[in-house]
Coordinates of C-alpha atoms in Angstrom, one line a residue:
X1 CA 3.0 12.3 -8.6
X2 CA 6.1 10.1 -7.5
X3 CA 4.1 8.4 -4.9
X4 CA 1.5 7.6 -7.3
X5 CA 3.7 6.1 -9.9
X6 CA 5.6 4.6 -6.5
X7 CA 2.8 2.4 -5.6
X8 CA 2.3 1.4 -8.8
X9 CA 5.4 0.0 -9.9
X10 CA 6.4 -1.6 -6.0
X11 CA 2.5 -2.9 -6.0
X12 CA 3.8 -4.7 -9.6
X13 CA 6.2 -6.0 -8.2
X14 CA 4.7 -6.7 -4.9
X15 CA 2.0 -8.6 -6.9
X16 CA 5.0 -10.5 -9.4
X17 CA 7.1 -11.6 -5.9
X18 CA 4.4 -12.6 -3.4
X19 CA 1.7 -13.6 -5.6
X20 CA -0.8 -11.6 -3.4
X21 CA -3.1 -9.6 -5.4
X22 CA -5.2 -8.0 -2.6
X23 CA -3.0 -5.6 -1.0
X24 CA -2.3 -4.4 -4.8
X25 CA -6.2 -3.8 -5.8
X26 CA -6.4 -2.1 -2.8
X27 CA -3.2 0.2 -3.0
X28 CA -4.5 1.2 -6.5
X29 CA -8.3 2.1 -5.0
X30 CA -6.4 4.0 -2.6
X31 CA -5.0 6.2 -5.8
X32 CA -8.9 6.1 -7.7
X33 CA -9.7 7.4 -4.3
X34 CA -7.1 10.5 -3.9
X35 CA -8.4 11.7 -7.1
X36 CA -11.8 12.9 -5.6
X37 CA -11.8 16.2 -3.2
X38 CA -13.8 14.9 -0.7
X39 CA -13.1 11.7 0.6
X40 CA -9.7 12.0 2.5
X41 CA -10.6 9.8 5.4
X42 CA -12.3 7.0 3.1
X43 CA -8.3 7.5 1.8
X44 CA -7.3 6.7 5.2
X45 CA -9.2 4.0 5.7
X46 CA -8.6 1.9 2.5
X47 CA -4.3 2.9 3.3
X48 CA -5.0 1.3 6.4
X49 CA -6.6 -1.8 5.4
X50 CA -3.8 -2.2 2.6
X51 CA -1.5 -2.1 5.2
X52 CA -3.2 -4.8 7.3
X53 CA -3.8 -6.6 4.8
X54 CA 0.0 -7.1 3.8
X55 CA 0.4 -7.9 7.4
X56 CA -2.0 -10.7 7.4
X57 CA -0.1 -11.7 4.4
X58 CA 2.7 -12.1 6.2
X59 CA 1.8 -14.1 9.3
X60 CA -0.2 -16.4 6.6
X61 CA 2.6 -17.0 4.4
X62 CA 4.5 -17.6 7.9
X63 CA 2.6 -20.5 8.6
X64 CA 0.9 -21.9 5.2
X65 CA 3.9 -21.5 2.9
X66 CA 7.9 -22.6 3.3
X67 CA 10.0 -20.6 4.0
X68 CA 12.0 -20.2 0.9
X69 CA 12.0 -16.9 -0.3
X70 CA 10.5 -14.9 3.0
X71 CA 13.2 -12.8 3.4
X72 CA 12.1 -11.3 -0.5
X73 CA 8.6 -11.3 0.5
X74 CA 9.0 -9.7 3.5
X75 CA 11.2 -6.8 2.4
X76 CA 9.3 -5.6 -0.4
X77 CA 6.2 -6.1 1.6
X78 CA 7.6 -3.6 3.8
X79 CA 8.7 -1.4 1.4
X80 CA 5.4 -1.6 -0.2
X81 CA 3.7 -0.5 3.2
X82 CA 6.4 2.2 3.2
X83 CA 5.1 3.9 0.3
X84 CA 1.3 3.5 1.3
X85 CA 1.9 4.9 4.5
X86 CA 3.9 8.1 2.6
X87 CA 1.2 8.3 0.2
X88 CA -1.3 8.1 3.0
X89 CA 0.4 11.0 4.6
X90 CA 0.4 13.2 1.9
X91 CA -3.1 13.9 2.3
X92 CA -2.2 16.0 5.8
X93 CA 0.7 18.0 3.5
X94 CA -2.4 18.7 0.7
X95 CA -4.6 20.2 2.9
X96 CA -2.1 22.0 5.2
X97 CA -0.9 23.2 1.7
X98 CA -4.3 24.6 0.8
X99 CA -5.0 26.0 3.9
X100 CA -2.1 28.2 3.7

């Protein structure tokens, strides 16, 4: 439940820094996703193109955008990954849970 409320309120902010509102729709299609028992690898796959798109984010705001705040942009972009990658994760500890 803390992951979930996690990428909500770094994807807000995310979205309110950066101005980049892809990597938040898809964060939040990656929680409408967890919510259905049988598609954990369609989970995967939509945390892993969040991720890549943030990354593409940054190399295009590297070379289309000054460089004024990219130190801000690139830390909670990372942190932002962070907690898609955790929430990502959490999908092994569910079904390791339920298997035990």
């Amino acid at each position: 439940m803390l992951l979930n409320i996690l990428i909500i309120m770094v994807g807000a902010l995310y979205w309110y820094l950066t101005g980049h509102t892809v990597p938040v729709y898809i964060g939040l299609a990656l929680l409408v996703s967890l919510y259905s028992d049988g598609l954990y690898f369609v989970s995967l796959v939509i945390a892993a193109i969040a991720i890549s798109s943030i990354i593409y984010f940054f190399w295009a705001d590297l070379y289309s955008y000054g460089a004024s705040e990219e130190t801000l942009n690139y830390g909670i972009g990372v942190i932002y990954m962070l907690v898609l990658f955790l929430k990502a994760k959490s999908i092994f500890n569910a079904d390791r849970r339920l298997l035990n």
